[in-house]
Structures are given as C-alpha cells and as structure tokens.
PDB file of C-alpha atoms in Angstrom:
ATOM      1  CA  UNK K   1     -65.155   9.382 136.451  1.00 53.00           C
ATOM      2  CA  UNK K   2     -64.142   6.605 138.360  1.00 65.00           C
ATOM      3  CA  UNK K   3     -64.952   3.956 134.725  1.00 59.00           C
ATOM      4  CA  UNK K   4     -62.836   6.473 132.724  1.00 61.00           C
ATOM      5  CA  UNK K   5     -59.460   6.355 135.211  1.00 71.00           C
ATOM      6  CA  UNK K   6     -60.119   2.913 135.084  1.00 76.00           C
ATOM      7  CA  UNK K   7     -60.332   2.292 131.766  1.00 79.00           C
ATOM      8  CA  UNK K   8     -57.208   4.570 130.765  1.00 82.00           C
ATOM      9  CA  UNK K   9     -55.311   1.971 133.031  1.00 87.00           C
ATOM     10  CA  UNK K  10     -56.635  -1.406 131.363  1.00 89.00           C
ATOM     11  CA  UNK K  11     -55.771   0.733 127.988  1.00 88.00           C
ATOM     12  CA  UNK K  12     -51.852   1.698 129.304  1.00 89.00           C
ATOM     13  CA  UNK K  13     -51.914  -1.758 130.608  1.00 91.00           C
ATOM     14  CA  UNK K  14     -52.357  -3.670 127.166  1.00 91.00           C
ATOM     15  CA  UNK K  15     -50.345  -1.127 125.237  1.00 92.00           C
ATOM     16  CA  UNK K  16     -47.523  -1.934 127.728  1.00 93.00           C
ATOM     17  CA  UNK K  17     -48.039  -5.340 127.781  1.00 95.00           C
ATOM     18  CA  UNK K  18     -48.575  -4.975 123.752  1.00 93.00           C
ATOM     19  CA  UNK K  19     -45.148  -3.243 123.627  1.00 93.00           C
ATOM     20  CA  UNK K  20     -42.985  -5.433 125.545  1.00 94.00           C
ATOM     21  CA  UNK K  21     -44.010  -8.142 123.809  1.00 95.00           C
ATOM     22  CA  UNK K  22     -42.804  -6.580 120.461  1.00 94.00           C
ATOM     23  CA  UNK K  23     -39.646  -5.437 121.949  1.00 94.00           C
ATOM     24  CA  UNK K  24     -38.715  -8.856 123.269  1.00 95.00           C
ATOM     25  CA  UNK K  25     -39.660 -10.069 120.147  1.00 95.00           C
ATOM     26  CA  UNK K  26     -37.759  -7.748 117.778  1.00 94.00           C
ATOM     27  CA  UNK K  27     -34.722  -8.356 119.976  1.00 93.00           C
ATOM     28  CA  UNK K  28     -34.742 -11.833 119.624  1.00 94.00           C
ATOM     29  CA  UNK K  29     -35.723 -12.787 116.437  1.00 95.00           C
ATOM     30  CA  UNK K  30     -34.500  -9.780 114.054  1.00 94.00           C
ATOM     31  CA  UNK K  31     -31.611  -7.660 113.693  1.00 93.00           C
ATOM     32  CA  UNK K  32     -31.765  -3.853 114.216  1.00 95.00           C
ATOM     33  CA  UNK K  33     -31.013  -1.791 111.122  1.00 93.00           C
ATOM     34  CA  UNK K  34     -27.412  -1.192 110.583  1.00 90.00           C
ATOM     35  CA  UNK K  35     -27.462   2.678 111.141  1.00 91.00           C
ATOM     36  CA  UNK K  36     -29.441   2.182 114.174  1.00 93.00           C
ATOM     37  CA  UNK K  37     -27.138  -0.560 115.810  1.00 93.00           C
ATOM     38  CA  UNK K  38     -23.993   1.748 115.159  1.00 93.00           C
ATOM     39  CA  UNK K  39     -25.899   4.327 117.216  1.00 94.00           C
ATOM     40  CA  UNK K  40     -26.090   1.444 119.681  1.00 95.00           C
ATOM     41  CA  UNK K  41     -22.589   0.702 119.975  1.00 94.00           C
ATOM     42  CA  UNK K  42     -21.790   4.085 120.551  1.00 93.00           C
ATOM     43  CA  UNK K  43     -24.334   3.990 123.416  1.00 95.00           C
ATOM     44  CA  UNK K  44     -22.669   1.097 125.095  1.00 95.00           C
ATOM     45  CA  UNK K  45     -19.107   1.925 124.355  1.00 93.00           C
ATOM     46  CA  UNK K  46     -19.954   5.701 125.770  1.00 93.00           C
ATOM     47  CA  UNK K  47     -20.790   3.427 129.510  1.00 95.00           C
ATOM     48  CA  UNK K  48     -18.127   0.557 129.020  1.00 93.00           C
ATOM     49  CA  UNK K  49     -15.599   3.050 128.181  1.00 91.00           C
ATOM     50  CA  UNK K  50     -16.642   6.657 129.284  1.00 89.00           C
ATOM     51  CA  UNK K  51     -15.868   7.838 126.067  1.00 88.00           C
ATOM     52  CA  UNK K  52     -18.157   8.650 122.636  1.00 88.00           C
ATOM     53  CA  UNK K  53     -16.135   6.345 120.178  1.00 88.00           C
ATOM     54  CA  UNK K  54     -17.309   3.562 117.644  1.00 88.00           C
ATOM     55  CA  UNK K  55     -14.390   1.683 118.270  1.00 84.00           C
ATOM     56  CA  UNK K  56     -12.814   0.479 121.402  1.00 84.00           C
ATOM     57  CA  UNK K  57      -9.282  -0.468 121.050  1.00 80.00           C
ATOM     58  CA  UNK K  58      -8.497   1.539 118.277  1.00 77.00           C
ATOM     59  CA  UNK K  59      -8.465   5.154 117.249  1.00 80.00           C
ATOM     60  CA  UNK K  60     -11.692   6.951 118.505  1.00 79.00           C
ATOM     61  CA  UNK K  61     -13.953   7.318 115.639  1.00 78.00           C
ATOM     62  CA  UNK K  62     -16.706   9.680 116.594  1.00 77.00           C
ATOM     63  CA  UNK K  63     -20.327   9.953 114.498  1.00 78.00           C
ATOM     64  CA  UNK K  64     -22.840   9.531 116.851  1.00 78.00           C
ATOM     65  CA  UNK K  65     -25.333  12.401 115.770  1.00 84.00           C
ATOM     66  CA  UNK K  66     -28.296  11.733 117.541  1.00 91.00           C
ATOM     67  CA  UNK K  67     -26.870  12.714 120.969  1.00 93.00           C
ATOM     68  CA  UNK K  68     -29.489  12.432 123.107  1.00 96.00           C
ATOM     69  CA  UNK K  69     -31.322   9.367 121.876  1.00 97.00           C
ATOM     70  CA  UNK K  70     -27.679   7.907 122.282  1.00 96.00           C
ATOM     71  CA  UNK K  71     -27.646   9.067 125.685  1.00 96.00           C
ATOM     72  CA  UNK K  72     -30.749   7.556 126.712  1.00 97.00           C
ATOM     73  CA  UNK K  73     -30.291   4.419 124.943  1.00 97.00           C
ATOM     74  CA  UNK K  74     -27.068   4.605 127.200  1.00 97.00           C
ATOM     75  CA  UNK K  75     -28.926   4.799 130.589  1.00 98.00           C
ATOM     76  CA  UNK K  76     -30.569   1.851 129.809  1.00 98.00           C
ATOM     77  CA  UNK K  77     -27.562  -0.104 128.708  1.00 98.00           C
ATOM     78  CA  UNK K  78     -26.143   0.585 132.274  1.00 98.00           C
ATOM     79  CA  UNK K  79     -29.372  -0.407 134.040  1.00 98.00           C
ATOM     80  CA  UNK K  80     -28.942  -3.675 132.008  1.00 97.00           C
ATOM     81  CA  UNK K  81     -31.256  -3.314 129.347  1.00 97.00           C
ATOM     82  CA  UNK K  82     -30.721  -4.773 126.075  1.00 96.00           C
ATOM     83  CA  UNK K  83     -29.967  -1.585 123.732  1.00 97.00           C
ATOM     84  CA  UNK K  84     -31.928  -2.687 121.060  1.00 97.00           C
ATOM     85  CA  UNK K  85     -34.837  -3.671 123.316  1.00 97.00           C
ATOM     86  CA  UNK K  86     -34.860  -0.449 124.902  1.00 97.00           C
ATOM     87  CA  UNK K  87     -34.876   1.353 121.448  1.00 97.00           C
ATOM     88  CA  UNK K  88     -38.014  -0.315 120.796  1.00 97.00           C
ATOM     89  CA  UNK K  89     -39.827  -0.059 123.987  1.00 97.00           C
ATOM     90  CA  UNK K  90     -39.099   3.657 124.422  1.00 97.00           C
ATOM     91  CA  UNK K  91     -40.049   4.356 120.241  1.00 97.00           C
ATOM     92  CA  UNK K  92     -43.696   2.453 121.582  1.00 96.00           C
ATOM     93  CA  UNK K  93     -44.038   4.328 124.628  1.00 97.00           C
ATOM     94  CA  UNK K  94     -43.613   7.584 122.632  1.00 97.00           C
ATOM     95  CA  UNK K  95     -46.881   6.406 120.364  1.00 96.00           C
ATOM     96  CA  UNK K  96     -48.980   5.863 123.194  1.00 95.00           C
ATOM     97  CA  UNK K  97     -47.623   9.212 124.434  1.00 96.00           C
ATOM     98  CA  UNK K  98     -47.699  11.390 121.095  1.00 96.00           C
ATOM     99  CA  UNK K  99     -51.516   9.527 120.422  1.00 95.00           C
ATOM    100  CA  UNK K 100     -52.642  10.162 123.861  1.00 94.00           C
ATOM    101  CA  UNK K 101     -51.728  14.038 123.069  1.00 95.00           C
ATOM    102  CA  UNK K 102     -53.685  14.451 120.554  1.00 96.00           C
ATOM    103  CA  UNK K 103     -56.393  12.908 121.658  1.00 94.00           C
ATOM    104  CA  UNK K 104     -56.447  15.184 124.507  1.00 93.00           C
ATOM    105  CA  UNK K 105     -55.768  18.181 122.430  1.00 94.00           C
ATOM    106  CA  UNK K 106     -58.209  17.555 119.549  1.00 93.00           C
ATOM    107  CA  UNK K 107     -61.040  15.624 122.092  1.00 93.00           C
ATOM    108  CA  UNK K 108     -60.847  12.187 119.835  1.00 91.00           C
ATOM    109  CA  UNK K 109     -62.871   9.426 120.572  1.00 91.00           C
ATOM    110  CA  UNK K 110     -61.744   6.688 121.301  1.00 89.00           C
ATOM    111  CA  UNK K 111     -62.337   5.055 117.965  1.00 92.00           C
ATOM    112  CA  UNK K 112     -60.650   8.204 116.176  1.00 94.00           C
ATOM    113  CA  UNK K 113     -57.763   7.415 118.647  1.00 91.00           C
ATOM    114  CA  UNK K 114     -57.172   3.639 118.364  1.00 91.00           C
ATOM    115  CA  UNK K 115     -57.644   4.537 114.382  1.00 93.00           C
ATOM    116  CA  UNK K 116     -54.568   6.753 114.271  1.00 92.00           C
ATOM    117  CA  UNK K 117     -52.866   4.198 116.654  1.00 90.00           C
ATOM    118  CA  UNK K 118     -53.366   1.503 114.087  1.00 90.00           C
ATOM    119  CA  UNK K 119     -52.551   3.764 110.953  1.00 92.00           C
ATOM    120  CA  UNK K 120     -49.150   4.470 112.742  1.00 90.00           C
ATOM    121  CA  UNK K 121     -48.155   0.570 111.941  1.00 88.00           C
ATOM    122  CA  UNK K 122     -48.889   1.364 108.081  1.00 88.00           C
ATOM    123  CA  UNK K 123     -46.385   3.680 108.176  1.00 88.00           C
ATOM    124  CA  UNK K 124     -43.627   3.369 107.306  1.00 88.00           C
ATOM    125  CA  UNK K 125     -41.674   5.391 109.878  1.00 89.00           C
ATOM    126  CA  UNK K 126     -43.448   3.623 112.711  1.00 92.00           C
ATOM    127  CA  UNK K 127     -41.313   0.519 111.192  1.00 92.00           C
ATOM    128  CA  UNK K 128     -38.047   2.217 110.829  1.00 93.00           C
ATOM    129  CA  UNK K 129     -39.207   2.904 114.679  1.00 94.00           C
ATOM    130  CA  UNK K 130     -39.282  -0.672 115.237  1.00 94.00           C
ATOM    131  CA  UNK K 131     -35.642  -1.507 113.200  1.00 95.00           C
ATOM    132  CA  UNK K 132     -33.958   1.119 116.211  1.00 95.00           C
ATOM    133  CA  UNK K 133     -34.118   4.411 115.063  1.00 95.00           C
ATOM    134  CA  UNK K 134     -35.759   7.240 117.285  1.00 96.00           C
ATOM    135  CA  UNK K 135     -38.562   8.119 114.829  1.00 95.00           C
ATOM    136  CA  UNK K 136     -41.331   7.775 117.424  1.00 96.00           C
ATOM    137  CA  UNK K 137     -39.662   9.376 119.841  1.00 97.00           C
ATOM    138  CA  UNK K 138     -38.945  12.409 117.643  1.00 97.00           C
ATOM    139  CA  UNK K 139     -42.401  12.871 116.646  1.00 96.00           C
ATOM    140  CA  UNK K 140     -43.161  12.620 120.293  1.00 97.00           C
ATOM    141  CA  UNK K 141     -41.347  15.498 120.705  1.00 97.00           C
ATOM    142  CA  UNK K 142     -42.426  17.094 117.270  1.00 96.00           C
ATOM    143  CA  UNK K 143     -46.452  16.994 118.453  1.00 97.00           C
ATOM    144  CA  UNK K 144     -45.466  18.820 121.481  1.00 97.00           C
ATOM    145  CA  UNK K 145     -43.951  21.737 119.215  1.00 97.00           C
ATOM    146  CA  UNK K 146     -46.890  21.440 117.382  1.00 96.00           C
ATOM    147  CA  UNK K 147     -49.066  21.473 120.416  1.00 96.00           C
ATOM    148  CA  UNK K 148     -47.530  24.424 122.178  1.00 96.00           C
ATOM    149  CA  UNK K 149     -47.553  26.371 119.265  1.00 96.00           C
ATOM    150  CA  UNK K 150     -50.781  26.254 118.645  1.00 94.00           C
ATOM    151  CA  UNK K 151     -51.708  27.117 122.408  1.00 94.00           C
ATOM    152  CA  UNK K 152     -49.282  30.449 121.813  1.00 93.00           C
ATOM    153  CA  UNK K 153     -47.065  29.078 124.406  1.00 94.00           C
ATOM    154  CA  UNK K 154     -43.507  29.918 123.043  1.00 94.00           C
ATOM    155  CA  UNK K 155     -41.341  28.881 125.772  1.00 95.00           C
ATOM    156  CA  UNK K 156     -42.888  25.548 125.762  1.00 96.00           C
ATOM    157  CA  UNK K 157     -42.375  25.616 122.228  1.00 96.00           C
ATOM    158  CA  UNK K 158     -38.873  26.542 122.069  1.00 96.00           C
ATOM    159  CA  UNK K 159     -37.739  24.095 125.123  1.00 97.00           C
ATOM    160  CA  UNK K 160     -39.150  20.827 122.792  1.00 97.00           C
ATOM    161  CA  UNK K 161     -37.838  22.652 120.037  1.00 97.00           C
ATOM    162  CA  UNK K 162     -33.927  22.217 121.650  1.00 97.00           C
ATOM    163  CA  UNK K 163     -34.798  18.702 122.612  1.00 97.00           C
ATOM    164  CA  UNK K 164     -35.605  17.561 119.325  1.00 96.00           C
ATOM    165  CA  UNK K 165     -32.680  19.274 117.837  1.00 96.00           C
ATOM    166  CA  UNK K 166     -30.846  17.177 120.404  1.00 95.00           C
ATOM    167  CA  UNK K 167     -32.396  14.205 120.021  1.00 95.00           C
ATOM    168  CA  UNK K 168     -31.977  14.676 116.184  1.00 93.00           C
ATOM    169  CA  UNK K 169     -30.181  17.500 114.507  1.00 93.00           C
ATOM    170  CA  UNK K 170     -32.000  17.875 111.276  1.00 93.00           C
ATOM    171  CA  UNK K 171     -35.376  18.352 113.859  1.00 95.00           C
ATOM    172  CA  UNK K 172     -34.384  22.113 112.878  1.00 95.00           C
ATOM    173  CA  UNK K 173     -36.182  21.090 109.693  1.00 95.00           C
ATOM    174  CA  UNK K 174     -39.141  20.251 111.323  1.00 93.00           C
ATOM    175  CA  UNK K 175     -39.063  23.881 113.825  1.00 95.00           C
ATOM    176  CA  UNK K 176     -38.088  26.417 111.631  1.00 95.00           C
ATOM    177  CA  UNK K 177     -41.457  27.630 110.420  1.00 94.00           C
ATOM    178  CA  UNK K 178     -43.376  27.698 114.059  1.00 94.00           C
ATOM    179  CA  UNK K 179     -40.379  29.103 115.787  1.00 93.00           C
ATOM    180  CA  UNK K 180     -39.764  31.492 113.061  1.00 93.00           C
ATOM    181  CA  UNK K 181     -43.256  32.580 113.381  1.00 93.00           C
ATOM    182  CA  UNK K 182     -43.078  32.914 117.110  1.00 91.00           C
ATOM    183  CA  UNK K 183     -39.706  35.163 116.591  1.00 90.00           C
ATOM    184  CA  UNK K 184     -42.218  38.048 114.649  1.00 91.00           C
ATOM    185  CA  UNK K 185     -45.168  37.640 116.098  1.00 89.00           C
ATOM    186  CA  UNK K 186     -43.919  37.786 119.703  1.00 81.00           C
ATOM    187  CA  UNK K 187     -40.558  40.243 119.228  1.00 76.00           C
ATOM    188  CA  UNK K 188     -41.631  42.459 116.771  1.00 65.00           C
TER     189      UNK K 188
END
C-alpha cells in the first residue's frame, strides 16, 4: 500500500511539475485567445476596480458570462498570479482531476489512464483549454455529474449541476438529460 501512495505522489508530482511548466510557457511565449483574455480583463478589472466592467474609465460595459471561472481567475489575480497563467494551470489541474475520477470510478489501469491523459492533448478542446478558456475545468465538473448520476446520488448531481451552470451557462446543455431523468425517476 505503502508503493501505491507513493507512487500517486511521484505521478501528482510530474503532472504538477509537467503543468507549470506549460503554464509558464504559454504565458510567456503565446497570446491567450481573444475571447478568453476579455474574460481576463474582466477578472482583473472586477479586483482593481470592485466592479464587473470591460472598461475602466469609461462607461461600464458588462459581458462577462462565465461568472465563476471569472471569479476564480480573479482570486488569483489578487494573490498575484498572472491571469493567463492561472487559466492554464487550473484547466491542467482539472485533467489530472477529471482523469484521476475516472480512473477511480471505472478501475483503469494505469496504462488505460495515462492513454486517456495523452488523447486529451489530441483534442481539440484540451487546446482551446490551453488558449484560456475553462474547457477543462468544465468537464471537470461535467464527469462529476456524470459520476453522481450514475451512483443515483441526485443531490450530488444537482450541486455540480449549479456549478457548471455557473461556471458556464450553456452547461444546462450538458445537464438537462441526467437531471431531467432524476426529476421522474426520483419525484414521480
């Protein structure tokens, strides 16, 4: 038991290691993509100024639709992190999260697991992950609906359910159909 803890840390160590290397990269050397970075200025304007607003000086414009991944990106602006950098790091955390899950849930090896690790960075989404948007962090939280629903555990299932929708309001795509189907079979 004692190899296995072990091992899980050497893994969580390289994947962190792995995944601030990327961030720093990415921040450095590329640009985030332009939806993503007006998401960011929202998140720093929202602690420079105390107020949700694209622009500063001028009239408040107000857009920011992904609330909560604004608000978190937000935290970490004020704890000094680098907006974009912190977009990245938390999209990679989410992967070793979300892959961890399943693993767990569906008893992969570990080959079956660092196979649907590396299949994540053929994706496309995983890169759109990587230009600033929440992707990963959403399908974090999508898995765990997924997850909970499966185990029949509704209020599980409804609580991610509201965070996604938070962290992204067209998540309600993505929920209808379990929590519809946990609305009849549980209330009827």
């Amino acid at each position: 038991m004692k190899y296995f803890k072990y091992r899980k840390k050497i893994e969580l160590s390289i994947f962190a290691i792995f995944s601030l290397l990327i961030a720093f990269y990415l921040d450095k050397n590329y640009m985030p993509a332009e939806d993503a970075s007006i998401l960011f200025r929202y998140s720093e304007n929202l602690i420079d100024t105390g107020v949700i607003s694209y622009n500063v000086n001028g009239p408040r414009t107000e857009g920011a639709t992904d609330f909560l991944w604004m608000v978190i990106l937000s935290i970490f602006y004020f704890l000094g992190f680098n907006t974009y950098f912190s977009a990245v790091l938390i999209n990679l955390f989410s992967l070793y999260v979300t892959i961890n899950l399943i693993r767990r849930h569906y008893s992969l090896s570990d080959i079956e697991t660092y196979a649907l690790l590396f299949l994540h960075f053929s994706i496309t989404h995983t890169y759109a992950a990587l230009g600033g948007f929440s992707v990963l962090f959403v399908e974090l939280f999508l898995v765990l609906v997924i997850i909970n629903f499966l185990k029949g555990n509704v209020f599980n299932t409804l609580l991610f359910s509201f965070v996604g929708c938070l962290i992204r309001p067209d998540f309600i795509l993505f929920i209808i159909i379990p929590n519809t189907i946990n609305l009849f079979k549980n209330f009827n």
